[in-house]
PDB file of C-alpha atoms in Angstrom:
ATOM      1  CA  MET A   1      29.504 -26.731  31.111  1.00 86.00           C
ATOM      2  CA  ILE A   2      29.007 -24.895  34.204  1.00 91.00           C
ATOM      3  CA  LYS A   3      32.252 -24.522  36.679  1.00 93.00           C
ATOM      4  CA  SER A   4      31.990 -23.540  40.194  1.00 94.00           C
ATOM      5  CA  MET A   5      34.240 -21.005  41.611  1.00 93.00           C
ATOM      6  CA  THR A   6      35.070 -23.315  44.702  1.00 93.00           C
ATOM      7  CA  GLY A   7      37.861 -25.474  43.771  1.00 94.00           C
ATOM      8  CA  TYR A   8      40.976 -27.436  45.086  1.00 96.00           C
ATOM      9  CA  GLY A   9      43.969 -28.820  43.218  1.00 96.00           C
ATOM     10  CA  GLU A  10      47.377 -30.323  43.884  1.00 96.00           C
ATOM     11  CA  GLY A  11      50.264 -31.447  41.928  1.00 96.00           C
ATOM     12  CA  ILE A  12      53.388 -32.956  42.998  1.00 95.00           C
ATOM     13  CA  HIS A  13      56.538 -33.618  41.327  1.00 92.00           C
ATOM     14  CA  GLN A  14      59.545 -35.674  42.572  1.00 88.00           C
ATOM     15  CA  ASP A  15      62.765 -36.924  41.324  1.00 84.00           C
ATOM     16  CA  GLN A  16      66.107 -37.212  42.358  1.00 81.00           C
ATOM     17  CA  ARG A  17      67.120 -33.670  42.501  1.00 79.00           C
ATOM     18  CA  PHE A  18      63.661 -31.802  43.373  1.00 83.00           C
ATOM     19  CA  SER A  19      60.473 -32.043  45.080  1.00 88.00           C
ATOM     20  CA  VAL A  20      57.971 -29.466  44.083  1.00 92.00           C
ATOM     21  CA  ARG A  21      54.217 -29.282  45.150  1.00 93.00           C
ATOM     22  CA  VAL A  22      51.574 -26.937  43.779  1.00 96.00           C
ATOM     23  CA  GLU A  23      48.285 -26.390  45.551  1.00 96.00           C
ATOM     24  CA  ILE A  24      45.420 -24.159  44.300  1.00 97.00           C
ATOM     25  CA  LYS A  25      42.474 -23.002  46.081  1.00 96.00           C
ATOM     26  CA  SER A  26      39.416 -20.764  44.895  1.00 95.00           C
ATOM     27  CA  VAL A  27      36.404 -19.255  46.981  1.00 93.00           C
ATOM     28  CA  ASN A  28      33.734 -17.102  45.794  1.00 91.00           C
ATOM     29  CA  SER A  29      34.242 -13.579  44.400  1.00 89.00           C
ATOM     30  CA  LYS A  30      32.538 -11.065  42.442  1.00 86.00           C
ATOM     31  CA  ASN A  31      35.973 -10.574  40.386  1.00 88.00           C
ATOM     32  CA  ARG A  32      39.135 -12.328  39.790  1.00 91.00           C
ATOM     33  CA  ASP A  33      41.670 -12.084  42.741  1.00 94.00           C
ATOM     34  CA  LEU A  34      44.942 -14.092  42.205  1.00 95.00           C
ATOM     35  CA  LYS A  35      47.561 -14.761  44.911  1.00 95.00           C
ATOM     36  CA  ILE A  36      50.672 -16.623  44.596  1.00 95.00           C
ATOM     37  CA  ARG A  37      52.953 -17.663  47.259  1.00 93.00           C
ATOM     38  CA  ILE A  38      56.280 -18.873  45.901  1.00 90.00           C
ATOM     39  CA  PRO A  39      59.736 -19.263  47.284  1.00 87.00           C
ATOM     40  CA  SER A  40      62.061 -16.423  46.480  1.00 82.00           C
ATOM     41  CA  ALA A  41      64.091 -18.948  44.627  1.00 79.00           C
ATOM     42  CA  LEU A  42      61.586 -19.389  42.351  1.00 85.00           C
ATOM     43  CA  SER A  43      60.278 -15.758  41.838  1.00 86.00           C
ATOM     44  CA  SER A  44      61.452 -15.795  38.402  1.00 88.00           C
ATOM     45  CA  PHE A  45      58.796 -18.052  37.534  1.00 92.00           C
ATOM     46  CA  GLU A  46      55.760 -16.245  39.170  1.00 93.00           C
ATOM     47  CA  ARG A  47      54.645 -14.299  35.953  1.00 93.00           C
ATOM     48  CA  GLU A  48      54.533 -17.697  34.141  1.00 93.00           C
ATOM     49  CA  ILE A  49      52.590 -19.373  36.981  1.00 94.00           C
ATOM     50  CA  SER A  50      50.280 -16.227  37.214  1.00 95.00           C
ATOM     51  CA  GLU A  51      49.471 -16.428  33.358  1.00 95.00           C
ATOM     52  CA  ARG A  52      48.647 -20.102  33.381  1.00 94.00           C
ATOM     53  CA  VAL A  53      46.483 -19.992  36.274  1.00 94.00           C
ATOM     54  CA  LYS A  54      44.645 -16.808  34.522  1.00 93.00           C
ATOM     55  CA  ALA A  55      44.045 -18.623  31.539  1.00 91.00           C
ATOM     56  CA  SER A  56      41.989 -21.255  33.489  1.00 88.00           C
ATOM     57  CA  ILE A  57      40.138 -19.116  35.799  1.00 89.00           C
ATOM     58  CA  HIS A  58      37.858 -16.069  35.127  1.00 88.00           C
ATOM     59  CA  ARG A  59      36.255 -15.296  38.325  1.00 88.00           C
ATOM     60  CA  GLY A  60      36.868 -16.054  42.011  1.00 91.00           C
ATOM     61  CA  THR A  61      39.601 -15.575  44.651  1.00 94.00           C
ATOM     62  CA  VAL A  62      42.426 -17.850  43.738  1.00 96.00           C
ATOM     63  CA  SER A  63      45.361 -18.925  45.940  1.00 96.00           C
ATOM     64  CA  VAL A  64      48.390 -20.463  44.720  1.00 96.00           C
ATOM     65  CA  HIS A  65      50.931 -22.098  46.763  1.00 95.00           C
ATOM     66  CA  VAL A  66      54.335 -23.300  45.527  1.00 94.00           C
ATOM     67  CA  SER A  67      56.810 -25.259  47.613  1.00 91.00           C
ATOM     68  CA  PHE A  68      59.868 -27.077  46.794  1.00 84.00           C
ATOM     69  CA  PHE A  69      62.935 -28.953  48.169  1.00 83.00           C
ATOM     70  CA  ASP A  70      66.395 -28.807  46.155  1.00 74.00           C
ATOM     71  CA  LEU A  71      67.543 -32.544  47.185  1.00 65.00           C
ATOM     72  CA  GLY A  72      71.005 -31.926  45.626  1.00 62.00           C
ATOM     73  CA  ALA A  73      71.677 -28.342  46.760  1.00 52.00           C
ATOM     74  CA  GLY A  74      74.744 -29.338  48.878  1.00 50.00           C
ATOM     75  CA  SER A  75      76.529 -30.767  45.848  1.00 49.00           C
ATOM     76  CA  SER A  76      75.572 -29.359  42.576  1.00 49.00           C
ATOM     77  CA  GLY A  77      74.373 -25.506  43.711  1.00 54.00           C
ATOM     78  CA  LEU A  78      77.673 -24.155  42.794  1.00 56.00           C
ATOM     79  CA  THR A  79      81.111 -24.729  40.599  1.00 64.00           C
ATOM     80  CA  ILE A  80      84.447 -23.791  41.504  1.00 71.00           C
ATOM     81  CA  ASN A  81      86.715 -22.745  38.375  1.00 79.00           C
ATOM     82  CA  MET A  82      90.042 -24.721  39.354  1.00 83.00           C
ATOM     83  CA  ALA A  83      91.979 -23.298  36.596  1.00 85.00           C
ATOM     84  CA  ARG A  84      91.073 -19.693  37.879  1.00 84.00           C
ATOM     85  CA  ALA A  85      91.754 -20.749  41.453  1.00 85.00           C
ATOM     86  CA  ALA A  86      95.235 -22.260  40.558  1.00 87.00           C
ATOM     87  CA  ARG A  87      96.165 -18.908  38.703  1.00 88.00           C
ATOM     88  CA  ILE A  88      95.264 -16.886  41.710  1.00 86.00           C
ATOM     89  CA  ALA A  89      97.348 -18.996  44.065  1.00 86.00           C
ATOM     90  CA  GLU A  90     100.342 -18.797  41.841  1.00 87.00           C
ATOM     91  CA  PHE A  91     100.103 -15.181  41.717  1.00 84.00           C
ATOM     92  CA  GLY A  92      99.445 -14.718  45.347  1.00 81.00           C
ATOM     93  CA  LYS A  93     102.633 -16.980  46.093  1.00 84.00           C
ATOM     94  CA  TRP A  94     104.609 -14.537  43.546  1.00 80.00           C
ATOM     95  CA  ALA A  95     103.140 -11.603  45.390  1.00 80.00           C
ATOM     96  CA  ALA A  96     104.216 -12.651  49.063  1.00 79.00           C
ATOM     97  CA  GLU A  97     107.860 -13.460  47.789  1.00 81.00           C
ATOM     98  CA  THR A  98     108.277 -10.353  45.791  1.00 81.00           C
ATOM     99  CA  PHE A  99     106.753  -7.707  48.389  1.00 77.00           C
ATOM    100  CA  ALA A 100     107.160  -9.802  51.544  1.00 72.00           C
ATOM    101  CA  SER A 101     103.440  -9.980  52.242  1.00 78.00           C
ATOM    102  CA  GLN A 102     101.186 -12.577  53.580  1.00 79.00           C
ATOM    103  CA  PRO A 103     100.128 -15.491  51.266  1.00 81.00           C
ATOM    104  CA  LEU A 104      96.968 -15.744  50.201  1.00 82.00           C
ATOM    105  CA  THR A 105      94.556 -18.309  52.045  1.00 83.00           C
ATOM    106  CA  SER A 106      92.338 -20.856  50.356  1.00 80.00           C
ATOM    107  CA  LYS A 107      89.236 -18.521  51.624  1.00 72.00           C
ATOM    108  CA  ASP A 108      91.378 -15.660  50.103  1.00 78.00           C
ATOM    109  CA  ILE A 109      91.267 -17.551  46.657  1.00 81.00           C
ATOM    110  CA  LEU A 110      87.595 -18.596  46.875  1.00 74.00           C
ATOM    111  CA  PHE A 111      86.273 -15.103  47.140  1.00 73.00           C
ATOM    112  CA  TYR A 112      87.831 -13.748  44.122  1.00 78.00           C
ATOM    113  CA  GLN A 113      85.450 -13.009  41.144  1.00 76.00           C
ATOM    114  CA  GLY A 114      85.124 -16.114  39.059  1.00 76.00           C
ATOM    115  CA  VAL A 115      86.411 -18.726  41.155  1.00 76.00           C
ATOM    116  CA  ILE A 116      82.861 -19.489  42.380  1.00 66.00           C
ATOM    117  CA  THR A 117      80.021 -19.559  40.173  1.00 62.00           C
ATOM    118  CA  GLU A 118      76.360 -20.576  40.258  1.00 54.00           C
ATOM    119  CA  GLN A 119      75.403 -23.280  37.795  1.00 52.00           C
ATOM    120  CA  GLU A 120      74.002 -21.426  34.604  1.00 47.00           C
ATOM    121  CA  ASP A 121      71.357 -24.098  34.338  1.00 49.00           C
ATOM    122  CA  GLY A 122      69.835 -23.678  37.624  1.00 48.00           C
ATOM    123  CA  ASP A 123      66.519 -22.357  36.464  1.00 53.00           C
ATOM    124  CA  ARG A 124      66.142 -24.598  33.697  1.00 54.00           C
ATOM    125  CA  SER A 125      66.755 -27.554  36.007  1.00 75.00           C
ATOM    126  CA  ILE A 126      63.930 -26.716  38.292  1.00 81.00           C
ATOM    127  CA  SER A 127      61.389 -25.487  35.216  1.00 87.00           C
ATOM    128  CA  GLU A 128      60.238 -28.918  34.065  1.00 89.00           C
ATOM    129  CA  PRO A 129      59.472 -30.271  37.480  1.00 91.00           C
ATOM    130  CA  LEU A 130      57.738 -26.890  38.269  1.00 93.00           C
ATOM    131  CA  THR A 131      55.718 -26.996  35.253  1.00 93.00           C
ATOM    132  CA  GLU A 132      54.489 -30.790  35.729  1.00 94.00           C
ATOM    133  CA  ALA A 133      53.415 -29.963  39.242  1.00 95.00           C
ATOM    134  CA  LEU A 134      51.589 -26.937  38.140  1.00 96.00           C
ATOM    135  CA  SER A 135      50.085 -28.811  35.172  1.00 96.00           C
ATOM    136  CA  ALA A 136      48.631 -31.738  37.512  1.00 96.00           C
ATOM    137  CA  ALA A 137      47.370 -28.943  40.096  1.00 96.00           C
ATOM    138  CA  LEU A 138      45.469 -27.261  37.258  1.00 96.00           C
ATOM    139  CA  ILE A 139      44.062 -30.442  35.928  1.00 96.00           C
ATOM    140  CA  SER A 140      43.047 -31.573  39.338  1.00 96.00           C
ATOM    141  CA  PHE A 141      41.386 -28.185  40.182  1.00 96.00           C
ATOM    142  CA  GLU A 142      39.461 -27.822  36.860  1.00 95.00           C
ATOM    143  CA  ASP A 143      38.373 -31.511  37.441  1.00 95.00           C
ATOM    144  CA  ASN A 144      37.068 -30.457  41.040  1.00 95.00           C
ATOM    145  CA  ARG A 145      35.299 -27.159  39.646  1.00 94.00           C
ATOM    146  CA  VAL A 146      33.351 -29.008  36.854  1.00 94.00           C
ATOM    147  CA  ARG A 147      32.158 -31.714  39.246  1.00 95.00           C
ATOM    148  CA  GLU A 148      30.633 -29.206  41.324  1.00 94.00           C
ATOM    149  CA  GLY A 149      29.515 -27.388  38.439  1.00 93.00           C
ATOM    150  CA  GLU A 150      27.454 -30.411  37.320  1.00 94.00           C
ATOM    151  CA  ILE A 151      25.948 -30.451  40.627  1.00 95.00           C
ATOM    152  CA  LEU A 152      24.835 -26.365  40.348  1.00 95.00           C
ATOM    153  CA  GLN A 153      23.849 -27.211  36.869  1.00 95.00           C
ATOM    154  CA  ALA A 154      21.208 -29.752  38.015  1.00 95.00           C
ATOM    155  CA  ASP A 155      20.023 -27.667  40.975  1.00 96.00           C
ATOM    156  CA  LEU A 156      19.522 -24.638  38.870  1.00 96.00           C
ATOM    157  CA  LYS A 157      17.556 -26.643  36.437  1.00 96.00           C
ATOM    158  CA  SER A 158      15.414 -27.963  38.830  1.00 96.00           C
ATOM    159  CA  HIS A 159      14.533 -24.374  40.513  1.00 97.00           C
ATOM    160  CA  LEU A 160      13.692 -23.151  36.753  1.00 96.00           C
ATOM    161  CA  GLY A 161      11.294 -25.891  36.447  1.00 96.00           C
ATOM    162  CA  VAL A 162       9.786 -24.985  39.843  1.00 96.00           C
ATOM    163  CA  PHE A 163       9.657 -21.585  38.636  1.00 96.00           C
ATOM    164  CA  ARG A 164       7.803 -22.244  35.199  1.00 95.00           C
ATOM    165  CA  SER A 165       5.565 -24.335  36.885  1.00 94.00           C
ATOM    166  CA  ASP A 166       4.369 -21.440  39.029  1.00 94.00           C
ATOM    167  CA  MET A 167       4.270 -18.950  36.571  1.00 92.00           C
ATOM    168  CA  SER A 168       2.128 -21.342  34.536  1.00 92.00           C
ATOM    169  CA  ALA A 169      -0.208 -21.632  37.444  1.00 89.00           C
ATOM    170  CA  ILE A 170      -0.411 -17.604  37.628  1.00 88.00           C
ATOM    171  CA  VAL A 171      -0.862 -17.395  33.953  1.00 84.00           C
ATOM    172  CA  ALA A 172      -3.921 -19.871  34.075  1.00 82.00           C
ATOM    173  CA  GLY A 173      -5.692 -18.467  36.883  1.00 73.00           C
ATOM    174  CA  MET A 174      -5.019 -14.825  36.143  1.00 72.00           C
ATOM    175  CA  ASP A 175      -8.418 -14.098  34.228  1.00 68.00           C
ATOM    176  CA  ASN A 176     -10.094 -15.636  37.302  1.00 71.00           C
ATOM    177  CA  PHE A 177      -8.026 -13.539  39.783  1.00 66.00           C
ATOM    178  CA  THR A 178      -8.520 -10.243  38.126  1.00 67.00           C
ATOM    179  CA  ALA A 179     -12.407 -10.814  37.881  1.00 63.00           C
ATOM    180  CA  GLN A 180     -12.792 -11.821  41.298  1.00 61.00           C
ATOM    181  CA  LEU A 181     -10.862  -8.843  42.444  1.00 60.00           C
ATOM    182  CA  ARG A 182     -12.690  -6.225  39.966  1.00 61.00           C
ATOM    183  CA  GLU A 183     -15.712  -7.617  41.810  1.00 65.00           C
ATOM    184  CA  THR A 184     -14.652  -7.354  45.207  1.00 66.00           C
ATOM    185  CA  HIS A 185     -13.476  -3.867  44.273  1.00 55.00           C
ATOM    186  CA  GLN A 186     -16.903  -3.166  42.774  1.00 57.00           C
ATOM    187  CA  GLU A 187     -18.769  -4.436  45.813  1.00 61.00           C
ATOM    188  CA  ARG A 188     -16.626  -2.235  48.362  1.00 65.00           C
ATOM    189  CA  ILE A 189     -17.340   0.797  46.368  1.00 56.00           C
ATOM    190  CA  ARG A 190     -21.167   0.089  46.132  1.00 57.00           C
ATOM    191  CA  SER A 191     -21.242  -0.495  50.046  1.00 62.00           C
ATOM    192  CA  MET A 192     -19.180   3.060  50.612  1.00 57.00           C
ATOM    193  CA  ILE A 193     -21.938   4.631  48.562  1.00 60.00           C
ATOM    194  CA  GLU A 194     -25.158   2.732  49.179  1.00 62.00           C
ATOM    195  CA  ASP A 195     -27.357   5.755  49.989  1.00 59.00           C
ATOM    196  CA  VAL A 196     -25.973   7.948  46.995  1.00 58.00           C
ATOM    197  CA  LYS A 197     -27.018   7.663  43.562  1.00 62.00           C
ATOM    198  CA  VAL A 198     -24.463   5.906  41.405  1.00 58.00           C
ATOM    199  CA  ASP A 199     -23.309   7.090  37.749  1.00 58.00           C
ATOM    200  CA  GLU A 200     -23.051   3.595  36.456  1.00 59.00           C
ATOM    201  CA  SER A 201     -20.620   4.856  33.454  1.00 69.00           C
ATOM    202  CA  ARG A 202     -18.371   6.744  36.201  1.00 62.00           C
ATOM    203  CA  LEU A 203     -18.442   3.468  38.110  1.00 57.00           C
ATOM    204  CA  ALA A 204     -17.526   1.484  35.223  1.00 61.00           C
ATOM    205  CA  THR A 205     -14.611   3.842  34.456  1.00 64.00           C
ATOM    206  CA  GLU A 206     -13.366   3.426  37.794  1.00 60.00           C
ATOM    207  CA  ILE A 207     -13.502  -0.633  37.564  1.00 58.00           C
ATOM    208  CA  GLY A 208     -11.702  -0.378  34.478  1.00 61.00           C
ATOM    209  CA  LEU A 209      -8.931   1.884  35.996  1.00 61.00           C
ATOM    210  CA  TYR A 210      -8.837  -0.610  38.605  1.00 59.00           C
ATOM    211  CA  ALA A 211      -8.141  -3.548  36.135  1.00 58.00           C
ATOM    212  CA  GLU A 212      -5.420  -1.911  34.493  1.00 61.00           C
ATOM    213  CA  ARG A 213      -3.806  -1.325  38.019  1.00 70.00           C
ATOM    214  CA  ILE A 214      -3.798  -5.118  39.019  1.00 68.00           C
ATOM    215  CA  ASP A 215      -3.142  -6.448  35.242  1.00 79.00           C
ATOM    216  CA  ILE A 216       0.365  -8.234  35.231  1.00 82.00           C
ATOM    217  CA  SER A 217       0.342  -9.555  31.727  1.00 80.00           C
ATOM    218  CA  GLU A 218       3.524  -7.453  30.895  1.00 88.00           C
ATOM    219  CA  GLU A 219       5.342  -8.492  34.130  1.00 90.00           C
ATOM    220  CA  ILE A 220       4.333 -12.160  32.620  1.00 89.00           C
ATOM    221  CA  ILE A 221       5.775 -11.614  29.548  1.00 92.00           C
ATOM    222  CA  ARG A 222       9.059 -10.149  30.733  1.00 93.00           C
ATOM    223  CA  LEU A 223       9.276 -13.159  33.295  1.00 95.00           C
ATOM    224  CA  GLY A 224       8.724 -15.522  30.564  1.00 93.00           C
ATOM    225  CA  ALA A 225      11.674 -13.971  28.408  1.00 95.00           C
ATOM    226  CA  HIS A 226      14.099 -13.671  31.109  1.00 95.00           C
ATOM    227  CA  ILE A 227      13.342 -17.399  32.249  1.00 95.00           C
ATOM    228  CA  ASP A 228      14.000 -18.655  29.034  1.00 95.00           C
ATOM    229  CA  THR A 229      17.142 -16.629  28.929  1.00 96.00           C
ATOM    230  CA  LEU A 230      18.253 -18.402  31.985  1.00 96.00           C
ATOM    231  CA  ASP A 231      17.623 -21.751  30.963  1.00 94.00           C
ATOM    232  CA  GLU A 232      19.365 -21.240  27.723  1.00 95.00           C
ATOM    233  CA  MET A 233      22.227 -20.060  29.774  1.00 93.00           C
ATOM    234  CA  VAL A 234      22.571 -22.869  32.268  1.00 94.00           C
ATOM    235  CA  SER A 235      22.171 -25.141  29.574  1.00 92.00           C
ATOM    236  CA  SER A 236      24.986 -23.630  27.484  1.00 90.00           C
ATOM    237  CA  GLY A 237      27.311 -23.242  30.423  1.00 87.00           C
ATOM    238  CA  GLY A 238      30.284 -20.953  30.402  1.00 87.00           C
ATOM    239  CA  SER A 239      31.457 -18.126  32.432  1.00 87.00           C
ATOM    240  CA  ILE A 240      27.921 -16.946  33.124  1.00 91.00           C
ATOM    241  CA  GLY A 241      27.856 -15.976  36.888  1.00 90.00           C
ATOM    242  CA  LYS A 242      27.609 -12.261  36.380  1.00 90.00           C
ATOM    243  CA  LYS A 243      25.120 -12.727  33.608  1.00 92.00           C
ATOM    244  CA  MET A 244      22.934 -14.798  35.766  1.00 94.00           C
ATOM    245  CA  ASP A 245      23.154 -12.675  38.627  1.00 93.00           C
ATOM    246  CA  PHE A 246      21.877  -9.822  36.632  1.00 94.00           C
ATOM    247  CA  TYR A 247      18.901 -11.665  35.192  1.00 95.00           C
ATOM    248  CA  LEU A 248      17.992 -13.060  38.655  1.00 96.00           C
ATOM    249  CA  GLN A 249      17.856  -9.745  39.844  1.00 95.00           C
ATOM    250  CA  GLU A 250      15.398  -8.963  37.127  1.00 95.00           C
ATOM    251  CA  LEU A 251      13.152 -12.025  37.815  1.00 95.00           C
ATOM    252  CA  ASN A 252      13.075 -10.761  41.366  1.00 95.00           C
ATOM    253  CA  ARG A 253      11.852  -7.072  40.357  1.00 94.00           C
ATOM    254  CA  GLU A 254       9.085  -8.449  38.059  1.00 95.00           C
ATOM    255  CA  VAL A 255       7.919 -10.821  40.895  1.00 94.00           C
ATOM    256  CA  ASN A 256       7.806  -8.115  43.390  1.00 94.00           C
ATOM    257  CA  THR A 257       5.862  -5.899  41.128  1.00 91.00           C
ATOM    258  CA  SER A 258       3.504  -8.628  40.619  1.00 89.00           C
ATOM    259  CA  LEU A 259       2.980  -9.044  44.123  1.00 87.00           C
ATOM    260  CA  ALA A 260       2.338  -5.404  44.651  1.00 85.00           C
ATOM    261  CA  LYS A 261      -0.323  -5.430  41.724  1.00 81.00           C
ATOM    262  CA  LEU A 262      -2.169  -8.766  41.875  1.00 76.00           C
ATOM    263  CA  ARG A 263      -3.613  -8.754  45.456  1.00 72.00           C
ATOM    264  CA  HIS A 264      -5.285 -12.139  45.105  1.00 74.00           C
ATOM    265  CA  ILE A 265      -4.724 -14.884  47.923  1.00 72.00           C
ATOM    266  CA  ASN A 266      -4.015 -17.770  45.792  1.00 78.00           C
ATOM    267  CA  ALA A 267      -1.945 -15.439  43.309  1.00 81.00           C
ATOM    268  CA  ILE A 268       0.127 -14.279  46.390  1.00 85.00           C
ATOM    269  CA  ASP A 269       0.838 -17.653  47.481  1.00 88.00           C
ATOM    270  CA  THR A 270       2.297 -18.638  44.078  1.00 91.00           C
ATOM    271  CA  LEU A 271       4.285 -15.501  43.720  1.00 92.00           C
ATOM    272  CA  LEU A 272       5.928 -15.815  47.064  1.00 94.00           C
ATOM    273  CA  ASN A 273       6.868 -19.220  46.224  1.00 95.00           C
ATOM    274  CA  MET A 274       8.452 -17.736  43.123  1.00 95.00           C
ATOM    275  CA  LYS A 275      10.287 -15.237  44.609  1.00 96.00           C
ATOM    276  CA  GLU A 276      11.739 -17.929  47.104  1.00 96.00           C
ATOM    277  CA  THR A 277      12.687 -19.816  44.053  1.00 97.00           C
ATOM    278  CA  VAL A 278      14.491 -16.747  42.651  1.00 96.00           C
ATOM    279  CA  GLU A 279      16.269 -16.414  46.020  1.00 96.00           C
ATOM    280  CA  LYS A 280      17.478 -19.913  45.880  1.00 95.00           C
ATOM    281  CA  MET A 281      18.848 -19.502  42.559  1.00 96.00           C
ATOM    282  CA  ARG A 282      20.795 -16.275  43.509  1.00 94.00           C
ATOM    283  CA  GLU A 283      22.416 -18.258  46.328  1.00 93.00           C
ATOM    284  CA  GLN A 284      23.541 -20.732  43.733  1.00 93.00           C
ATOM    285  CA  ALA A 285      24.653 -18.393  40.978  1.00 92.00           C
ATOM    286  CA  CYS A 286      27.046 -16.862  43.773  1.00 90.00           C
ATOM    287  CA  ASN A 287      28.839 -20.033  43.059  1.00 92.00           C
ATOM    288  CA  VAL A 288      28.768 -20.288  39.235  1.00 93.00           C
ATOM    289  CA  GLU A 289      31.834 -18.751  37.663  1.00 90.00           C
TER     290      GLU A 289
END
């Protein structure tokens, strides 16, 4: 299964206390680059979010945006230790009577350490809604990338088929191409030295060397091996984007070498078509994870 590097996913959780939304976006990139935007109140969860996203994504620039609203923040975020507040108030009253000082106000009492505390389960209470929203976003994100990957896979398979067809045409006509080029080269040499006595063995040697220079048998073998490897990779799927790019560069190099060597008009047209097909595959490979 091939996955696209481009994708989008969203997950939302809402209950009586929290409303949480997680949004994940990704675009093409040679490596993995993860950016997380998260409210400071949830910063303790950033590492967990990062690890879960990285487990799903191996390549691409990924942006994660988390937003939340605490619907119960006004009533349940803090607690007052009433027993401690009462003891402090009693002590303040005694101190005022004993030392003729100003009595403690309610504001003074509230600022004493331990009177007002945050609920200890604050992180735990938001953890489950955040986890559910993140899970939903990742599922949506993966589904989106898989759907696009299926389209990429079909398109790459089509291009590989076109390339094979053109390569078969080159192989089928190669003997004819090289024979015509040898004959043309021989006639050109004879026309240049028509008034000079020709050493036929020397001429045969020259034609033989020319035949070696225009022979692309080795290039065809390597092209066949590379196209088989690419076909297997596209069929098997996985994180193949970087490997595909390497083999497509090799295909392009072998086609360019063949173009430089086999200068027959019919072969040139077919080889140019092959080069164009490689470029189309390279464009698509840029989208593959």
